[in-house]
Short mmCIF file of C-alpha atoms and ligand atoms in Angstrom, two decimals:
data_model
loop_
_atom_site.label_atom_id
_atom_site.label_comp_id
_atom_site.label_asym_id
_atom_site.label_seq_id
_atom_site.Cartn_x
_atom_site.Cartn_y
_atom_site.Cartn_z
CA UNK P 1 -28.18 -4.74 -16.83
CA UNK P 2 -28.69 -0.77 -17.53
CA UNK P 3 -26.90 1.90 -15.60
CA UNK P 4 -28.70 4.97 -14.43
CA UNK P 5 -27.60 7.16 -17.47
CA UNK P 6 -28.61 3.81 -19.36
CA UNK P 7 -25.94 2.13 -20.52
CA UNK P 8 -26.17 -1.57 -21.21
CA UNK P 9 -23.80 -3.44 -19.17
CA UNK P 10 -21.94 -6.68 -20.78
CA UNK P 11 -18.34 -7.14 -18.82
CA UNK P 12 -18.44 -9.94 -16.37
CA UNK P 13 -18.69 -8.38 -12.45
CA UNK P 14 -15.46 -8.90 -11.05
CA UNK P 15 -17.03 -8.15 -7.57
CA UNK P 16 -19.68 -10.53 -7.41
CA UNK P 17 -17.59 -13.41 -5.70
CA UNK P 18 -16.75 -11.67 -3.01
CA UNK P 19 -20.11 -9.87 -2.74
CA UNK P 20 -22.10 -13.27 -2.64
CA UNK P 21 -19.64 -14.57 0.06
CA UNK P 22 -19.88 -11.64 2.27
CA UNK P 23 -23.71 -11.77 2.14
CA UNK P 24 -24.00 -15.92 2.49
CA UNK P 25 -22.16 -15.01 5.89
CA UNK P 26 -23.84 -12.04 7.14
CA UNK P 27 -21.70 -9.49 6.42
CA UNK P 28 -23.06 -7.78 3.37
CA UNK P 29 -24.46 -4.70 5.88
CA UNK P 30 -25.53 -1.04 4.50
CA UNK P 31 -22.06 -0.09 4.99
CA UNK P 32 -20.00 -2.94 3.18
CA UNK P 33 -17.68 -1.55 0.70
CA UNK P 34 -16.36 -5.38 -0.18
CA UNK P 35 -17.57 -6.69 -3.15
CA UNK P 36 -19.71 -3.23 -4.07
CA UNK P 37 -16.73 -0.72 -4.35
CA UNK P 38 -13.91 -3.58 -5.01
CA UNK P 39 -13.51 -7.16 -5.68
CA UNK P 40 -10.98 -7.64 -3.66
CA UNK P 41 -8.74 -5.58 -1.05
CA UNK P 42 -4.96 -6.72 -1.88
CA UNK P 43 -3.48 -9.52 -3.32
CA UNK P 44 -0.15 -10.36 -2.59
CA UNK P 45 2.38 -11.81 -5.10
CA UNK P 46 4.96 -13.61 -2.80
CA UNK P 47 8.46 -13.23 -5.18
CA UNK P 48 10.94 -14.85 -2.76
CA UNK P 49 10.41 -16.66 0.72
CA UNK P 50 14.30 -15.02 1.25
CA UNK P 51 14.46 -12.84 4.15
CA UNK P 52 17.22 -10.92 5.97
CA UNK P 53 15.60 -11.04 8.91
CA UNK P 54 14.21 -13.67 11.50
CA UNK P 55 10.98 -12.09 13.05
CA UNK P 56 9.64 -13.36 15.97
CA UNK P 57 5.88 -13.52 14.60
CA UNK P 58 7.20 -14.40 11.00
CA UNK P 59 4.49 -15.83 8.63
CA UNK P 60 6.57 -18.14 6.53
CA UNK P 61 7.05 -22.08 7.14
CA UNK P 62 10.30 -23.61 8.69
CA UNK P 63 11.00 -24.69 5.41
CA UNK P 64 10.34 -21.56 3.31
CA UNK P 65 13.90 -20.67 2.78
CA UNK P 66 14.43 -23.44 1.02
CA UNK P 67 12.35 -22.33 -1.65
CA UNK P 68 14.20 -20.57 -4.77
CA UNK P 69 12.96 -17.78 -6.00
CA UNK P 70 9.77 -18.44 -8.41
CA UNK P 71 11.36 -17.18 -12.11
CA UNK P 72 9.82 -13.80 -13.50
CA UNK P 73 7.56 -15.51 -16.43
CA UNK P 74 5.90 -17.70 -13.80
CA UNK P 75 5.06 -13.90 -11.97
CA UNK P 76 4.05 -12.41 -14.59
CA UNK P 77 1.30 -14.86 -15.61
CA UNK P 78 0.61 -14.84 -12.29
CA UNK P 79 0.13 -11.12 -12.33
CA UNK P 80 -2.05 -11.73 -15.23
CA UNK P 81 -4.24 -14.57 -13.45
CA UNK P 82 -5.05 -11.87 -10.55
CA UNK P 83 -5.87 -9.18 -13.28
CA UNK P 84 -8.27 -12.24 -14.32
CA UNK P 85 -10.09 -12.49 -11.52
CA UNK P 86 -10.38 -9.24 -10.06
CA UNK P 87 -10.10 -6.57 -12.92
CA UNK P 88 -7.93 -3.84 -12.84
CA UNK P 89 -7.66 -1.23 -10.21
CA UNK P 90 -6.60 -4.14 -8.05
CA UNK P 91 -4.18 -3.69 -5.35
CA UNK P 92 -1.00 -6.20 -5.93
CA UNK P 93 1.46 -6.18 -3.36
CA UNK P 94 4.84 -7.49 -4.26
CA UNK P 95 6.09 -8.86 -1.19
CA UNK P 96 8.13 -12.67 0.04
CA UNK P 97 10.14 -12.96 2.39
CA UNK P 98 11.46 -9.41 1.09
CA UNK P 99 10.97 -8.97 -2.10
CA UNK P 100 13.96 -6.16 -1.95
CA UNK P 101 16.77 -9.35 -2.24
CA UNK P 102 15.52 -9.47 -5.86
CA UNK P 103 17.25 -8.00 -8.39
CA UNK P 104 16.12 -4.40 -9.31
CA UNK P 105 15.47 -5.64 -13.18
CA UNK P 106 12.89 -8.04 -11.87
CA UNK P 107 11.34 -5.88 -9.26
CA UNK P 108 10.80 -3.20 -12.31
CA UNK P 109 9.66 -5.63 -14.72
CA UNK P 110 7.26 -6.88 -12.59
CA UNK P 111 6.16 -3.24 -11.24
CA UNK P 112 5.85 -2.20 -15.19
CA UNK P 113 3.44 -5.47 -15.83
CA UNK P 114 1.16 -4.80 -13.14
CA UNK P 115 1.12 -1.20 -14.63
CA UNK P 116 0.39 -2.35 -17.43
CA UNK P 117 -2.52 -4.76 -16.60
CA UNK P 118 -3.89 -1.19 -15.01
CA UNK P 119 -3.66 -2.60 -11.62
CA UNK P 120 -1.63 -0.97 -8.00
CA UNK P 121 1.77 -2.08 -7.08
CA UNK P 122 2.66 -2.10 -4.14
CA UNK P 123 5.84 -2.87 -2.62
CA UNK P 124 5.75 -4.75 0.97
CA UNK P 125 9.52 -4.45 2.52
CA UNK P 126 11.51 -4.40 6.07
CA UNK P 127 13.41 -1.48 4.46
CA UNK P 128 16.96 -2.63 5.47
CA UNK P 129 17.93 -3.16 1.44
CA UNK P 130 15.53 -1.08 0.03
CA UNK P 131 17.89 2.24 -0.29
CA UNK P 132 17.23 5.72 -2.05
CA UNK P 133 18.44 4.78 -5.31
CA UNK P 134 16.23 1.34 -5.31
CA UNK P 135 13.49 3.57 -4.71
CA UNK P 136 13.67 5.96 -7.26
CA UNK P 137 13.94 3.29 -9.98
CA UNK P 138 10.93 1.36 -8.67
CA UNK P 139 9.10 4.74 -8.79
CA UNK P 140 10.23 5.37 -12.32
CA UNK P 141 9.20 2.08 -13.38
CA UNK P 142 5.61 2.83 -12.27
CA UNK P 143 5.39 1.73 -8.25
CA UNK P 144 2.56 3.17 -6.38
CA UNK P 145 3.03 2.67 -2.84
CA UNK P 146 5.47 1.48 -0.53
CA UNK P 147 4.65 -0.25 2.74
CA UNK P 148 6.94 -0.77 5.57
CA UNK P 149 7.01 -3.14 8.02
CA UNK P 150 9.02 -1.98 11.37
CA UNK P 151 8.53 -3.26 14.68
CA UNK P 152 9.85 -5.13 17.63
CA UNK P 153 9.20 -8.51 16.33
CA UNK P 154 12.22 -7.79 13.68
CA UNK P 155 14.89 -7.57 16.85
CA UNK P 156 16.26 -4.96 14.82
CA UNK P 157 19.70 -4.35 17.43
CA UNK P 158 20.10 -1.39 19.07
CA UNK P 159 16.24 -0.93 19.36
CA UNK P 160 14.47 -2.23 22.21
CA UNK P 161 11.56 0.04 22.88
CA UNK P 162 8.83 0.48 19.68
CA UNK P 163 8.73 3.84 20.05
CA UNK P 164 12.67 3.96 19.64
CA UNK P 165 12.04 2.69 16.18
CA UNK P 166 10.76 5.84 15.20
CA UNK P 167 14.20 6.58 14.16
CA UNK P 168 14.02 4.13 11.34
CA UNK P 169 10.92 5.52 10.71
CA UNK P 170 11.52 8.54 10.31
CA UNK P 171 14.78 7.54 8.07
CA UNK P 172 12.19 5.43 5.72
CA UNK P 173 9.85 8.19 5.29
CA UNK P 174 12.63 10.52 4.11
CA UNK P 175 13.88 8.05 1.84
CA UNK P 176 10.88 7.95 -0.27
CA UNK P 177 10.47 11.89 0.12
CA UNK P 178 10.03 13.66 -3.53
CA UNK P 179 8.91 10.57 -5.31
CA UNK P 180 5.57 10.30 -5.56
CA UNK P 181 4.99 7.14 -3.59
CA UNK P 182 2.32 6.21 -1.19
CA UNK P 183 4.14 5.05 2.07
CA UNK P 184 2.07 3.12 4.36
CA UNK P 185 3.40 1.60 7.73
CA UNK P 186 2.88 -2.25 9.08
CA UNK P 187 2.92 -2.95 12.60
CA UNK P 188 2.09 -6.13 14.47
CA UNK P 189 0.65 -5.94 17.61
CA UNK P 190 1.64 -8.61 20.50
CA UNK P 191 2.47 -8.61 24.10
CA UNK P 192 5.81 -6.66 23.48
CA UNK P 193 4.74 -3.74 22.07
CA UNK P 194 0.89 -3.53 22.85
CA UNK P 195 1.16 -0.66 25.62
CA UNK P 196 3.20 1.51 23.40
CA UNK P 197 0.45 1.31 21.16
CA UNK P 198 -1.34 5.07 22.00
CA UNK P 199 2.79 6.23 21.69
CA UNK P 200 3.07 4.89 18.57
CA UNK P 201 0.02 6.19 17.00
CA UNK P 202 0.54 9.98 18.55
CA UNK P 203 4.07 9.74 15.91
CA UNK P 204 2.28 8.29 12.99
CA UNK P 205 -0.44 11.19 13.32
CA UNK P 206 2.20 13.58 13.46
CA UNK P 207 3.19 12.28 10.55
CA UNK P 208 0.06 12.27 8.62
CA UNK P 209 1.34 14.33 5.90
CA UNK P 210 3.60 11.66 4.65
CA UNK P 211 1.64 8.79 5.74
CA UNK P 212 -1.33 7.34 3.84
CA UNK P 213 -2.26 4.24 5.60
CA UNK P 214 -1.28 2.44 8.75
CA UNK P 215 -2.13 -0.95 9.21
CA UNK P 216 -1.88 -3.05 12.70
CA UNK P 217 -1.71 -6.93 12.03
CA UNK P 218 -3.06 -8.93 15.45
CA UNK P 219 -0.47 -11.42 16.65
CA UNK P 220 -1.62 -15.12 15.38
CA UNK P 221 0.00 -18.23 15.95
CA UNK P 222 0.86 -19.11 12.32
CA UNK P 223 4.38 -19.59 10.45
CA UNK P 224 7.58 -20.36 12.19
CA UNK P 225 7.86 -17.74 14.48
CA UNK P 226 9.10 -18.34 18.19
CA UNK P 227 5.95 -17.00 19.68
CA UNK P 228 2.99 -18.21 19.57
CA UNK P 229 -0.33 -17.38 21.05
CA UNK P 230 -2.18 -13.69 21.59
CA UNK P 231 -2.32 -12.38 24.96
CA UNK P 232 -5.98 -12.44 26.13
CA UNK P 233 -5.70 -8.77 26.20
CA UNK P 234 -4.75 -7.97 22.81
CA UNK P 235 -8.52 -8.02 21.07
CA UNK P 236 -9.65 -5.79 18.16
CA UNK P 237 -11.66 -3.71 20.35
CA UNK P 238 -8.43 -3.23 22.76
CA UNK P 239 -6.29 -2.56 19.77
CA UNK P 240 -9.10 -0.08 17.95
CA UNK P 241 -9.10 1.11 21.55
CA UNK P 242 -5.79 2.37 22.26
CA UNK P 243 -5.64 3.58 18.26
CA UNK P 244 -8.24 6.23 19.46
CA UNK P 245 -6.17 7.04 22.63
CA UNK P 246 -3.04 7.54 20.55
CA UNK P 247 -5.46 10.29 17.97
CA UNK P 248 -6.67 11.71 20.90
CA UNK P 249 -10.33 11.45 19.48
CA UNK P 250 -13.65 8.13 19.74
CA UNK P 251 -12.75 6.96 15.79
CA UNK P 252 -15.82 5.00 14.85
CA UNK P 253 -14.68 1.20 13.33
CA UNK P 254 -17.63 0.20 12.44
CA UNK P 255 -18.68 3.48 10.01
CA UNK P 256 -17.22 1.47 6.81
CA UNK P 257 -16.87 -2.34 6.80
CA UNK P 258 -13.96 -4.17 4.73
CA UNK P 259 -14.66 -7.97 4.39
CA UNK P 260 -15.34 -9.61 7.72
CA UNK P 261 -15.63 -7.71 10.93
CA UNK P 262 -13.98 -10.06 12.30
CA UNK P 263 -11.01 -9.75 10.40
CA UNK P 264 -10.65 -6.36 9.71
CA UNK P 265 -11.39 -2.76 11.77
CA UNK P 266 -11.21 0.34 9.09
CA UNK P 267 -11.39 3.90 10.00
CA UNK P 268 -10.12 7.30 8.56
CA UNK P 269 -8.89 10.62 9.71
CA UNK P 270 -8.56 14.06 8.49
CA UNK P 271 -5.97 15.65 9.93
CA UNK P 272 -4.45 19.08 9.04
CA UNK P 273 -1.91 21.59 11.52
CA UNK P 274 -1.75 19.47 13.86
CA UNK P 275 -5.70 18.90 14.10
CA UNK P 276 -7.67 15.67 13.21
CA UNK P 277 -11.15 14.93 12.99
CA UNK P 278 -12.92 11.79 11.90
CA UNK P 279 -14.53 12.56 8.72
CA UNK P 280 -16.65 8.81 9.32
CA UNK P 281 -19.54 9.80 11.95
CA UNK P 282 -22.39 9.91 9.78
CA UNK P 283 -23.85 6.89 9.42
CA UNK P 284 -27.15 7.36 7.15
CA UNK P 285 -25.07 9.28 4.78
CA UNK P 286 -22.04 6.82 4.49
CA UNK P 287 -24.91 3.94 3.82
CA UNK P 288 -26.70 5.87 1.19
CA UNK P 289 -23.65 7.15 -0.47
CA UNK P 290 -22.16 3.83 -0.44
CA UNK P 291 -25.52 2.60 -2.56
CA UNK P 292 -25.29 5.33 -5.13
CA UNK P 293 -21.65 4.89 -5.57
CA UNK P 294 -21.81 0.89 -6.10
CA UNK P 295 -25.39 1.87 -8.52
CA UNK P 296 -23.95 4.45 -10.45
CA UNK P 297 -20.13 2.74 -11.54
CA UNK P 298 -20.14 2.09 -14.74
CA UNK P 299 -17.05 0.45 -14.76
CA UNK P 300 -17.63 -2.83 -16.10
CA UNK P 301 -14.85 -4.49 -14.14
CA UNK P 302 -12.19 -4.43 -11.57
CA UNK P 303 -12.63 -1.49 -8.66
CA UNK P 304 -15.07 0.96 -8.76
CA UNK P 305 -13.82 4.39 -9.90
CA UNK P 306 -14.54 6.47 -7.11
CA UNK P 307 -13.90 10.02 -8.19
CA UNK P 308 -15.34 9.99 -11.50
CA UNK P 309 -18.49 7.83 -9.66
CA UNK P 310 -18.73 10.49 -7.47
CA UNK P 311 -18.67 12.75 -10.28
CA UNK P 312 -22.33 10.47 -11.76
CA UNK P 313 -23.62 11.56 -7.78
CA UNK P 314 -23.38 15.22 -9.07
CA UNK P 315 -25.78 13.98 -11.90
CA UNK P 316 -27.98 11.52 -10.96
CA UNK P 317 -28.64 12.06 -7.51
CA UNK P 318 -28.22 15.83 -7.02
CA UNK P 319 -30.09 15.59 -3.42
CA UNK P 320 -27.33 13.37 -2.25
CA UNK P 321 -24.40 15.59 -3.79
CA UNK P 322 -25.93 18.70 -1.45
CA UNK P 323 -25.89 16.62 1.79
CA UNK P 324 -22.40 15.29 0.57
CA UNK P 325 -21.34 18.69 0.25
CA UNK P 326 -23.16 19.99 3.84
CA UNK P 327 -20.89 17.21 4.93
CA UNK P 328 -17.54 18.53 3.86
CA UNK P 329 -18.55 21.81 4.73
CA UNK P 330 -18.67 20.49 8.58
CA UNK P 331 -15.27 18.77 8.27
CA UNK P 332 -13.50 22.21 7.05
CA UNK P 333 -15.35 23.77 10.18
CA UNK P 334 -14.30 21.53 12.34
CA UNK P 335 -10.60 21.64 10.83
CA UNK P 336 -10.47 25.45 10.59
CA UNK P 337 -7.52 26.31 13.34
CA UNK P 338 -5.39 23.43 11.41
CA UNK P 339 -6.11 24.76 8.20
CA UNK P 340 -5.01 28.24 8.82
CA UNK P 341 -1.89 27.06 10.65
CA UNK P 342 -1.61 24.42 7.84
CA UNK P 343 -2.30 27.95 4.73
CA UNK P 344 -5.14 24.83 3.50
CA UNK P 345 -3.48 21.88 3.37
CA UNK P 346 -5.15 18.83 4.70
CA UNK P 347 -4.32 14.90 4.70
CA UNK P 348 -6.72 11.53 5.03
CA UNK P 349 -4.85 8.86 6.53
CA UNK P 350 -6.75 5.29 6.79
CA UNK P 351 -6.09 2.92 9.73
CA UNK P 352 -6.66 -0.47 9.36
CA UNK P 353 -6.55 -3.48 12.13
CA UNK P 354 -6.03 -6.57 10.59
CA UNK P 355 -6.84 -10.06 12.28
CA UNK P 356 -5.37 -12.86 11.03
CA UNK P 357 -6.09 -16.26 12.28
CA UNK P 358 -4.28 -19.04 14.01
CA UNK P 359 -3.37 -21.94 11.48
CA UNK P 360 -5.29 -24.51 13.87
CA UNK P 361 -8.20 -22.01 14.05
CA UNK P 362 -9.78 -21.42 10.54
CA UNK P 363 -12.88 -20.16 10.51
CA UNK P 364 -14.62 -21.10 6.76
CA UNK P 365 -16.75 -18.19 6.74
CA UNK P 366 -13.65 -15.53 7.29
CA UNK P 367 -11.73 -17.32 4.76
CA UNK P 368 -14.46 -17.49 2.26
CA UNK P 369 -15.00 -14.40 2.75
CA UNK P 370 -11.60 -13.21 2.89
CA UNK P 371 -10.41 -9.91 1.03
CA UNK P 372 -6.72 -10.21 1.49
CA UNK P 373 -5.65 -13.10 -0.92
CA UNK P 374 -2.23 -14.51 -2.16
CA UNK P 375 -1.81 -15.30 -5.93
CA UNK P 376 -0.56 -19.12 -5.81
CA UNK P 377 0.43 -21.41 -8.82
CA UNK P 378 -3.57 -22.58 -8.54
CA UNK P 379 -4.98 -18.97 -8.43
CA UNK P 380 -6.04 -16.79 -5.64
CA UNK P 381 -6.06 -18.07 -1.86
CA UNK P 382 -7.19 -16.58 1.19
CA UNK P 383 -3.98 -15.21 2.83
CA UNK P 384 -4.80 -16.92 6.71
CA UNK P 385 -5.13 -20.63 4.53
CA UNK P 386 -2.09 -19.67 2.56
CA UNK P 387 -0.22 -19.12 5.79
CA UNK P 388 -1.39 -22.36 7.56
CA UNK P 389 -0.57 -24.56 4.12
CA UNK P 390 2.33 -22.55 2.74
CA UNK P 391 4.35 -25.70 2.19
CA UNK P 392 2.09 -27.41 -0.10
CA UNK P 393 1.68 -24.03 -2.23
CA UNK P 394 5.39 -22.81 -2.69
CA UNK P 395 6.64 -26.04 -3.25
CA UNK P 396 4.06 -27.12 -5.77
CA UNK P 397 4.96 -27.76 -9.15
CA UNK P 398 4.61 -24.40 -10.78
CA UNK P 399 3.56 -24.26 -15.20
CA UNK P 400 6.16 -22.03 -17.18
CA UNK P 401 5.22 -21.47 -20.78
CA UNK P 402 8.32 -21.97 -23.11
CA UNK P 403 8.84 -21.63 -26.78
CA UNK P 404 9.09 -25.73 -26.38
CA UNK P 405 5.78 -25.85 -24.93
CA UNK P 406 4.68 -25.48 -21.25
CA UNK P 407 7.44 -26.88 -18.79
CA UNK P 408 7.33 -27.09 -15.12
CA UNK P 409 9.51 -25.51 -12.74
CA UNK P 410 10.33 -27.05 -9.31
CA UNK P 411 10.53 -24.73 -6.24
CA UNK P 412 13.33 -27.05 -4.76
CA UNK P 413 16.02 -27.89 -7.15
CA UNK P 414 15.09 -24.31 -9.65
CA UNK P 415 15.00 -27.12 -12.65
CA UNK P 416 12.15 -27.35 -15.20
CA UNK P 417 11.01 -30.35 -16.51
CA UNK P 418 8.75 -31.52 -19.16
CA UNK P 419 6.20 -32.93 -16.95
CA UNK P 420 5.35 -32.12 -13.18
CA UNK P 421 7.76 -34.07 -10.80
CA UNK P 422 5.99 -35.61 -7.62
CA UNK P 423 5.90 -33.80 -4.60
CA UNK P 424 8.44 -33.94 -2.53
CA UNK P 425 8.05 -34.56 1.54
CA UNK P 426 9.70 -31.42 2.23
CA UNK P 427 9.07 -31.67 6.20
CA UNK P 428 11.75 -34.04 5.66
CA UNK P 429 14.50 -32.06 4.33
CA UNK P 430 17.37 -31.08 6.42
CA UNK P 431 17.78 -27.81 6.20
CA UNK P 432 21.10 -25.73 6.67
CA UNK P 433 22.01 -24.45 9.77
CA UNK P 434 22.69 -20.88 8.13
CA UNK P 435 19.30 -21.04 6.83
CA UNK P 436 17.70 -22.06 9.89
CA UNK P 437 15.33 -19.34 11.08
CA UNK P 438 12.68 -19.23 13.65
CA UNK P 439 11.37 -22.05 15.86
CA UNK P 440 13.82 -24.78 14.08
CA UNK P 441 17.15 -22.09 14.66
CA UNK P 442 15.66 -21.22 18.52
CA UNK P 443 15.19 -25.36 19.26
CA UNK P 444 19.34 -25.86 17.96
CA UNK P 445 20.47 -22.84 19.72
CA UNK P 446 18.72 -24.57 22.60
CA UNK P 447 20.01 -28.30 22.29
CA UNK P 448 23.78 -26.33 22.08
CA UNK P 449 23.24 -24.92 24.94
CA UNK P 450 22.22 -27.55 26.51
CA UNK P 451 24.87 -29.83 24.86
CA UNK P 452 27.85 -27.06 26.41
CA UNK P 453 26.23 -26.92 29.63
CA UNK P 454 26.42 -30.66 30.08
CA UNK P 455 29.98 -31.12 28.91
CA UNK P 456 31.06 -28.35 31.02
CA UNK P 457 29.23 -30.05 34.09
CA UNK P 458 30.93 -33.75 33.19
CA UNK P 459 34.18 -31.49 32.72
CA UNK P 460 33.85 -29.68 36.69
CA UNK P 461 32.67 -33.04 37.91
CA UNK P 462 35.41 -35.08 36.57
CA UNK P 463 37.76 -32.70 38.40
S1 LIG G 1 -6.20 -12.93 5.48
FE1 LIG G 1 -7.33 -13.96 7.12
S2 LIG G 1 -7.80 -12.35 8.58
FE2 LIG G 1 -7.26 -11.37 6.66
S3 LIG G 1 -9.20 -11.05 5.58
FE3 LIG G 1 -8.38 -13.00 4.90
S4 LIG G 1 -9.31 -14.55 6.22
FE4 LIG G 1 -9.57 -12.57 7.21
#
C-alpha cells in the first residue's frame, strides 16, 4: 500500500481488527474514529483483584479476593502481548481491585515497561492510598494519566450526597497538581446519584483546567455488587441528557463515534474563563477530516499520530487545512469573553458515557466489537465478557518464563509448577469472613441478623 507522499507501506495494521468488526456490525459510519485513528481505546492490565473498598456496583467476582496478586514477569509479558496486538500509542490502564496496594517498585516497573514499549499508562485508583509522594514517583517513572474513581457506590463515610464528594475531589486534583499528569474522573451512574448528575457536571466544568476527561460508567448488573439492575430511567440518552444540562449547552454525542453506539457516547468541550463551547457541531467537516487523517498516517502501527497527521493535512490537502482553520477561527470567536478573562488560555475536556452490559445480557456484536479490552493470560478480552467470566480468567493457570524453562504460576496457592495444575472449582471455596465483600458479606450480615433476632425472640419468649 502507498501513502499520499508515496511511501510504501509494509508494518502489519494494528487497526484492522477492530475496523473489520465495527463495519461487519454496522458501525463503521463517516464519523468512526475506531479502528481508523486507533486500534483499540484502553486496555486494562488488572495487577491485583485487592481492594480497600466494597463498592456497591463493584465489577469483580465473589471470589476475586482470593486471587494473589499475578507476579510482575507475568505483567510484563503481558504488557508486551498488548503492545503485540495493538502497537504502540496504546492506552494501558493499570488498574485491579486497586492497583495502589502494590508496592511502589512494581507499580514503577511496570509504568517504565509500558514506557518503554511506547505505549500510555494509565493509572485507574479510588485514591484512598494513592498519596502525594506515591504520585510523584509514578510520575517520575514515566505515568501519564491518572484516573479517579469517586462516587457514592464507594460508601465512602461521612459522604452521603455526590456532590459532597467534591471535597475528595477537589483534595485528588491538588494532589497531582505540578506533576504533569493527566487526571481524569470515573463516575458510575445509578439510581443514587443520577439526579445530581447536572450538579456534578457544573463542578467538573469548573474544573476544566485540571481535568482532561470525565467518564460516566452506566450501572450494569455484573460482579458482586449488592445492586443489581438499572433503573428504567437511567438510559444513555438520559445520562448524555443531563451531561448537557450540567454544561449548560446541546453537546452533540453523536459528532465522533468510539466503538459501538451502543456502548459508548463521546463528546468534547472547549472551555476557557468560565465559557465553554462545543468545538464538535460540524458534521461534514469532522467526516472529511476524519478520512484524511486515517489516509494520510503513515504510521505503520499502533495509534494514529494525530498532530504530526494533521501536520500531512497542511500538505496534502491544503483545501481542507483552510476550512480546518475557518473552523478554529469560529471557536476563538465564540470563546472570546473567556479568553480575555482567561489572558488566552483555553482547555478541551472529553466526556465519555460508557455502557457496560449485564453479565446475562451479552450482546456478540458489542463485544466483538468492543474497544475497551482487558489483557488476560490468553490475550486481549472484551472488558463486559471479562466481567461476566472473571473467575475462569484470574484463576487460570498463568505461563511464567524462568531461567529453568517456562513454569506456571497458580492464582490460588501463588506456587509455580512445572506443568499447569487443573482448575480448581473455585465457586467452592470458602472464603474468609474478613475477605468477604459484596453480595456474599451483605447475605452473612443478613443470616446474623437474623440468627440475633431469633435468639433474642426465644430469649423474651422463654421469659
Ligand atoms: S467493555 Fe462492554 S460496553 Fe464497553 S466497549 Fe466493550 S463491549 Fe462495549
Amino acid at each position: 500500500m502507498l501513502s499520499p507522499s508515496g511511501r510504501q507501506f509494509t508494518g502489519r495494521d494494528h487497526r484492522e481488527p477492530l475496523r473489520t468488526a465495527l463495519k461487519k456490525h454496522g458501525e463503521l459510519g463517516p464519523r468512526q474514529t475506531g479502528g481508523r485513528l486507533f486500534p483499540m481505546a484502553c486496555v486494562s492490565l488488572e495487577i491485583t483483584q485487592r481492594c480497600n473498598l466494597d463498592c456497591t456496583l463493584c465489577y469483580l467476582s465473589d471470589r476475586a479476593e482470593l486471587a494473589k496478586d499475578v507476579p510482575l514477569p507475568i505483567l510484563l509479558a503481558r504488557i508486551d502481548m498488548v503492545c503485540q496486538h495493538y502497537g504502540a500509542g496504546t492506552s494501558l490502564q493499570i488498574s485491579g481491585g486497586d492497583p495502589s496496594l502494590r508496592k511502589i517498585e512494581d507499580l514503577e516497573a511496570l509504568i517504565r515497561h509500558i514506557r518503554l514499549r511506547g505505549m500510555r499508562s494509565c493509572f485507574m485508583t479510588n485514591g484512598i492510598k494513592a498519596t502525594r509522594a506515591m504520585l510523584e514517583r509514578l510520575a517520575a517513572a514515566g505515568l501519564d494519566d491518572l484516573a479517579l474513581h469517586v462516587d457514592l457506590t464507594q460508601e465512602r463515610k461521612g459522604y452521603d450526597t455526590e456532590v459532597s464528594l467534591n471535597e475528595v475531589r477537589d483534595a485528588y486534583i491538588q494532589r497531582a497538581e505540578g506533576l504533569g499528569l493527566r487526571v481524569l474522573f470515573n463516575t458510575t451512574i445509578f439510581e443514587g446519584n443520577f439526579a445530581e448528575l447536572p450538579d456534578l457536571v457544573r463542578f467538573f466544568r469548573a474544573r476544566a483546567d485540571a481535568i482532561t476527561l470525565i467518564s460516566f460508567q452506566m450501572q450494569a448488573d455484573t460482579g458482586r455488587g449488592v445492586l443489581r439492575e438499572r433503573d428504567g430511567e437511567i438510559t444513555q440518552n438520559s445520562v448524555t441528557n443531563a451531561i448537557s444540562e450540567g454544561m449548560g449547552l446541546a453537546l452533540d454525542y453523536d459528532a465522533v463515534s468510539v466503538g459501538h453506539a451502543h456502548c459508548n457516547r463521546y463528546t468534547s468541550l472547549l472551555v476557557s474563563g468560565g465559557e465553554v463551547i462545543s468545538p464538535l457541531t460540524n458534521r461534514p467537516l469532522i467526516e472529511d477530516a476524519i478520512a484524511a487523517l486515517d489516509d494520510l498516517d503513515e504510521r505503520e502501527e499502533g495509534n494514529l499520530d494525530v498532530r504530526r497527521t494533521l501536520r500531512r493535512i497542511f500538505i496534502y490537502r491544503p483545501r481542507l487545512a483552510l476550512r480546518l482553520l475557518a473552523e478554529a477561527g469560529k471557536w476563538v470567536w465564540q470563546l472570546r469573553r473567556g479568553l480575555i478573562r482567561s489572558k488566552g488560555r483555553a482547555s478541551r475536556m472529553s466526556i465519555l458515557v460508557h455502557n457496560f452490559m449485564d453479565a446475562s445480557k451479552l450482546e456478540k456484536s458489542r463485544c466483538e466489537s468492543c474497544v475497551f479490552m482487558v489483557a488476560t493470560e490468553n490475550g486481549p478480552l472484551s472488558m463486559c465478557v471479562h466481567n461476566a467470566e472473571r473467575d475462569s480468567h484470574i484463576f487460570a493457570p498463568m505461563r511464567i518464563e524462568t531461567e529453568l524453562g517456562p513454569r506456571w504460576w497458580n492464582a490460588e496457592t501463588g506456587e509455580m509448577s512445572e506443568k499447569p495444575d487443573a482448575p480448581v472449582n473455585i465457586a467452592n471455596e470458602i472464603i474468609p469472613r474478613k475477605r468477604l465483600k459484596g453480595r456474599m458479606k451483605a447475605e452473612q450480615l443478613e443470616m446474623r441478623s437474623t440468627v440475633v433476632k431469633t435468639r433474642n425472640r426465644a430469649g423474651g419468649d422463654s421469659k
